[in-house]
Amino acid sequence: MKIRLLTALCMLCTVVCAQSFTVSSSVQPAQIQIGEQAVLTLTVAQPQDIQVVRPILSDTITAGVEIVKQTPADTIDLGNNRIQINQEYCITAFDSGFYFIPAYAYAGLGDTLQTTPLGLTVSTVPVNAQTDDIKPIKDIMSAPFSWKELGVWV
């Protein structure tokens, strides 16, 4: 009985020590209108002396959600030889609907952790046809042409 208890205790200590870094994600606000921007934040808290491989995001989060701007990674000293790295992405969408932001994987210490999948709701701009002045699309207008403008390029 004592051997089983000791074995279980050792296994528990191994599990607690193996996961020495944590990851999280958030999107604020979670509901925007078409063309508005939200901030996607990816966070990892880790020991200062280990290397954790962070995800690299390009110009698109998922189909329909684009990255407008990426801020440099911000490192915060948490004390006790631990740091927290925050990465913020300014995102937007130009079509209404619900967008699923996938989980992102972080690798370190022989382990891989994933962030929580998130949702972004994009709604249309409300229009009241009774009170709002909606105008029809204008025809194509021709631009005036001047030979003086062409002379600069010749």
PDB file of C-alpha atoms in Angstrom, residues 6-136:
ATOM      1  CA  LEU A   6       4.557   6.646  -3.080  1.00  0.00           C
ATOM      2  CA  THR A   7       4.287   5.790  -6.795  1.00  0.00           C
ATOM      3  CA  ALA A   8       1.121   7.880  -7.158  1.00  0.00           C
ATOM      4  CA  LEU A   9       2.784  10.799  -5.374  1.00  0.00           C
ATOM      5  CA  CYS A  10       5.836  10.612  -7.661  1.00  0.00           C
ATOM      6  CA  MET A  11       3.604  10.515 -10.754  1.00  0.00           C
ATOM      7  CA  LEU A  12       1.668  13.548  -9.526  1.00  0.00           C
ATOM      8  CA  CYS A  13       4.909  15.493  -8.951  1.00  0.00           C
ATOM      9  CA  THR A  14       6.084  14.565 -12.465  1.00  0.00           C
ATOM     10  CA  VAL A  15       2.858  15.854 -14.019  1.00  0.00           C
ATOM     11  CA  VAL A  16       2.993  19.130 -12.053  1.00  0.00           C
ATOM     12  CA  CYS A  17       6.675  19.723 -12.882  1.00  0.00           C
ATOM     13  CA  ALA A  18       6.324  18.766 -16.557  1.00  0.00           C
ATOM     14  CA  GLN A  19       3.867  21.565 -17.265  1.00  0.00           C
ATOM     15  CA  SER A  20       5.984  24.489 -16.203  1.00  0.00           C
ATOM     16  CA  PHE A  21       4.593  26.871 -18.814  1.00  0.00           C
ATOM     17  CA  THR A  22       1.007  27.963 -19.450  1.00  0.00           C
ATOM     18  CA  VAL A  23      -0.687  29.518 -22.470  1.00  0.00           C
ATOM     19  CA  SER A  24      -3.865  31.527 -22.943  1.00  0.00           C
ATOM     20  CA  SER A  25      -5.667  33.569 -25.579  1.00  0.00           C
ATOM     21  CA  SER A  26      -8.376  36.210 -25.648  1.00  0.00           C
ATOM     22  CA  VAL A  27     -10.141  38.462 -28.134  1.00  0.00           C
ATOM     23  CA  GLN A  28     -11.518  41.861 -27.105  1.00  0.00           C
ATOM     24  CA  PRO A  29     -14.196  42.755 -27.985  1.00  0.00           C
ATOM     25  CA  ALA A  30     -15.716  39.423 -29.018  1.00  0.00           C
ATOM     26  CA  GLN A  31     -18.411  41.159 -31.108  1.00  0.00           C
ATOM     27  CA  ILE A  32     -17.677  43.855 -33.707  1.00  0.00           C
ATOM     28  CA  GLN A  33     -19.359  45.436 -36.700  1.00  0.00           C
ATOM     29  CA  ILE A  34     -18.045  45.025 -40.235  1.00  0.00           C
ATOM     30  CA  GLY A  35     -14.701  46.819 -40.592  1.00  0.00           C
ATOM     31  CA  GLU A  36     -14.209  47.444 -36.869  1.00  0.00           C
ATOM     32  CA  GLN A  37     -11.126  46.087 -35.162  1.00  0.00           C
ATOM     33  CA  ALA A  38     -10.595  43.708 -32.258  1.00  0.00           C
ATOM     34  CA  VAL A  39      -7.431  42.688 -30.396  1.00  0.00           C
ATOM     35  CA  LEU A  40      -6.352  39.041 -30.292  1.00  0.00           C
ATOM     36  CA  THR A  41      -3.920  38.453 -27.399  1.00  0.00           C
ATOM     37  CA  LEU A  42      -1.754  35.333 -27.129  1.00  0.00           C
ATOM     38  CA  THR A  43       0.031  34.864 -23.790  1.00  0.00           C
ATOM     39  CA  VAL A  44       2.622  32.396 -22.526  1.00  0.00           C
ATOM     40  CA  ALA A  45       3.975  32.300 -18.940  1.00  0.00           C
ATOM     41  CA  GLN A  46       7.205  30.332 -18.682  1.00  0.00           C
ATOM     42  CA  PRO A  47      10.457  29.938 -16.779  1.00  0.00           C
ATOM     43  CA  GLN A  48      12.998  32.496 -17.885  1.00  0.00           C
ATOM     44  CA  ASP A  49      15.670  29.952 -18.803  1.00  0.00           C
ATOM     45  CA  ILE A  50      13.662  27.785 -21.236  1.00  0.00           C
ATOM     46  CA  GLN A  51      12.822  28.313 -24.895  1.00  0.00           C
ATOM     47  CA  VAL A  52       9.139  28.054 -25.869  1.00  0.00           C
ATOM     48  CA  VAL A  53       8.285  28.002 -29.578  1.00  0.00           C
ATOM     49  CA  ARG A  54       5.448  30.440 -30.213  1.00  0.00           C
ATOM     50  CA  PRO A  55       3.071  30.364 -33.205  1.00  0.00           C
ATOM     51  CA  ILE A  56       3.879  32.583 -36.191  1.00  0.00           C
ATOM     52  CA  LEU A  57       0.813  34.238 -37.698  1.00  0.00           C
ATOM     53  CA  SER A  58       0.866  35.753 -41.164  1.00  0.00           C
ATOM     54  CA  ASP A  59      -1.768  38.103 -42.593  1.00  0.00           C
ATOM     55  CA  THR A  60      -4.869  35.962 -41.980  1.00  0.00           C
ATOM     56  CA  ILE A  61      -6.185  34.334 -38.797  1.00  0.00           C
ATOM     57  CA  THR A  62      -8.866  32.294 -40.544  1.00  0.00           C
ATOM     58  CA  ALA A  63     -10.857  32.701 -43.756  1.00  0.00           C
ATOM     59  CA  GLY A  64     -12.481  36.139 -43.443  1.00  0.00           C
ATOM     60  CA  VAL A  65     -10.470  37.427 -40.469  1.00  0.00           C
ATOM     61  CA  GLU A  66      -7.401  39.484 -41.340  1.00  0.00           C
ATOM     62  CA  ILE A  67      -4.496  40.774 -39.287  1.00  0.00           C
ATOM     63  CA  VAL A  68      -4.262  44.565 -39.559  1.00  0.00           C
ATOM     64  CA  LYS A  69      -1.303  45.110 -37.244  1.00  0.00           C
ATOM     65  CA  GLN A  70       0.982  43.041 -35.041  1.00  0.00           C
ATOM     66  CA  THR A  71       2.643  44.556 -31.987  1.00  0.00           C
ATOM     67  CA  PRO A  72       6.105  43.452 -30.848  1.00  0.00           C
ATOM     68  CA  ALA A  73       6.129  40.756 -28.170  1.00  0.00           C
ATOM     69  CA  ASP A  74       5.927  42.274 -24.679  1.00  0.00           C
ATOM     70  CA  THR A  75       7.878  40.477 -21.933  1.00  0.00           C
ATOM     71  CA  ILE A  76       6.876  40.921 -18.289  1.00  0.00           C
ATOM     72  CA  ASP A  77       8.995  39.715 -15.354  1.00  0.00           C
ATOM     73  CA  LEU A  78       6.727  37.741 -12.999  1.00  0.00           C
ATOM     74  CA  GLY A  79       9.434  37.110 -10.402  1.00  0.00           C
ATOM     75  CA  ASN A  80      10.687  33.726  -9.203  1.00  0.00           C
ATOM     76  CA  ASN A  81      12.637  33.326 -12.483  1.00  0.00           C
ATOM     77  CA  ARG A  82       9.394  33.393 -14.557  1.00  0.00           C
ATOM     78  CA  ILE A  83       8.381  35.646 -17.429  1.00  0.00           C
ATOM     79  CA  GLN A  84       5.179  36.282 -19.344  1.00  0.00           C
ATOM     80  CA  ILE A  85       5.234  37.035 -23.086  1.00  0.00           C
ATOM     81  CA  ASN A  86       2.191  38.806 -24.555  1.00  0.00           C
ATOM     82  CA  GLN A  87       1.658  39.111 -28.307  1.00  0.00           C
ATOM     83  CA  GLU A  88      -1.196  41.279 -29.597  1.00  0.00           C
ATOM     84  CA  TYR A  89      -2.724  41.228 -33.059  1.00  0.00           C
ATOM     85  CA  CYS A  90      -5.182  43.844 -34.298  1.00  0.00           C
ATOM     86  CA  ILE A  91      -7.737  41.901 -36.394  1.00  0.00           C
ATOM     87  CA  THR A  92     -10.767  42.789 -38.512  1.00  0.00           C
ATOM     88  CA  ALA A  93     -13.391  41.212 -40.760  1.00  0.00           C
ATOM     89  CA  PHE A  94     -15.298  42.612 -43.723  1.00  0.00           C
ATOM     90  CA  ASP A  95     -18.173  40.120 -43.850  1.00  0.00           C
ATOM     91  CA  SER A  96     -20.797  39.417 -41.211  1.00  0.00           C
ATOM     92  CA  GLY A  97     -20.970  36.095 -39.424  1.00  0.00           C
ATOM     93  CA  PHE A  98     -19.384  34.043 -36.663  1.00  0.00           C
ATOM     94  CA  TYR A  99     -15.686  33.313 -37.100  1.00  0.00           C
ATOM     95  CA  PHE A 100     -13.882  30.502 -35.288  1.00  0.00           C
ATOM     96  CA  ILE A 101     -10.376  31.484 -34.160  1.00  0.00           C
ATOM     97  CA  PRO A 102      -8.461  28.205 -33.828  1.00  0.00           C
ATOM     98  CA  ALA A 103      -6.280  27.055 -30.946  1.00  0.00           C
ATOM     99  CA  TYR A 104      -2.572  27.887 -31.321  1.00  0.00           C
ATOM    100  CA  ALA A 105       0.162  25.486 -30.229  1.00  0.00           C
ATOM    101  CA  TYR A 106       3.174  26.381 -28.093  1.00  0.00           C
ATOM    102  CA  ALA A 107       6.019  23.861 -27.762  1.00  0.00           C
ATOM    103  CA  GLY A 108       8.622  23.659 -25.024  1.00  0.00           C
ATOM    104  CA  LEU A 109      10.220  21.230 -22.585  1.00  0.00           C
ATOM    105  CA  GLY A 110       9.162  18.315 -24.776  1.00  0.00           C
ATOM    106  CA  ASP A 111       5.508  19.262 -24.370  1.00  0.00           C
ATOM    107  CA  THR A 112       2.962  21.053 -26.544  1.00  0.00           C
ATOM    108  CA  LEU A 113       0.162  23.185 -25.098  1.00  0.00           C
ATOM    109  CA  GLN A 114      -2.685  24.811 -27.011  1.00  0.00           C
ATOM    110  CA  THR A 115      -4.642  27.973 -26.388  1.00  0.00           C
ATOM    111  CA  THR A 116      -8.411  27.931 -26.083  1.00  0.00           C
ATOM    112  CA  PRO A 117     -10.297  28.290 -29.387  1.00  0.00           C
ATOM    113  CA  LEU A 118     -12.195  31.578 -29.560  1.00  0.00           C
ATOM    114  CA  GLY A 119     -15.134  33.057 -31.426  1.00  0.00           C
ATOM    115  CA  LEU A 120     -15.533  36.436 -33.114  1.00  0.00           C
ATOM    116  CA  THR A 121     -19.008  37.659 -34.045  1.00  0.00           C
ATOM    117  CA  VAL A 122     -19.166  40.238 -36.838  1.00  0.00           C
ATOM    118  CA  SER A 123     -22.479  42.008 -37.394  1.00  0.00           C
ATOM    119  CA  THR A 124     -23.677  44.299 -40.138  1.00  0.00           C
ATOM    120  CA  VAL A 125     -24.273  48.005 -39.711  1.00  0.00           C
ATOM    121  CA  PRO A 126     -27.944  48.533 -38.872  1.00  0.00           C
ATOM    122  CA  VAL A 127     -29.828  50.555 -41.486  1.00  0.00           C
ATOM    123  CA  ASN A 128     -33.332  51.917 -41.069  1.00  0.00           C
ATOM    124  CA  ALA A 129     -34.790  52.404 -44.553  1.00  0.00           C
ATOM    125  CA  GLN A 130     -37.540  54.638 -43.164  1.00  0.00           C
ATOM    126  CA  THR A 131     -35.301  57.273 -41.590  1.00  0.00           C
ATOM    127  CA  ASP A 132     -31.869  56.836 -43.217  1.00  0.00           C
ATOM    128  CA  ASP A 133     -31.271  58.597 -46.501  1.00  0.00           C
ATOM    129  CA  ILE A 134     -30.082  55.828 -48.845  1.00  0.00           C
ATOM    130  CA  LYS A 135     -29.033  57.005 -52.269  1.00  0.00           C
ATOM    131  CA  PRO A 136     -28.579  54.962 -55.463  1.00  0.00           C
TER     132      PRO A 136
END
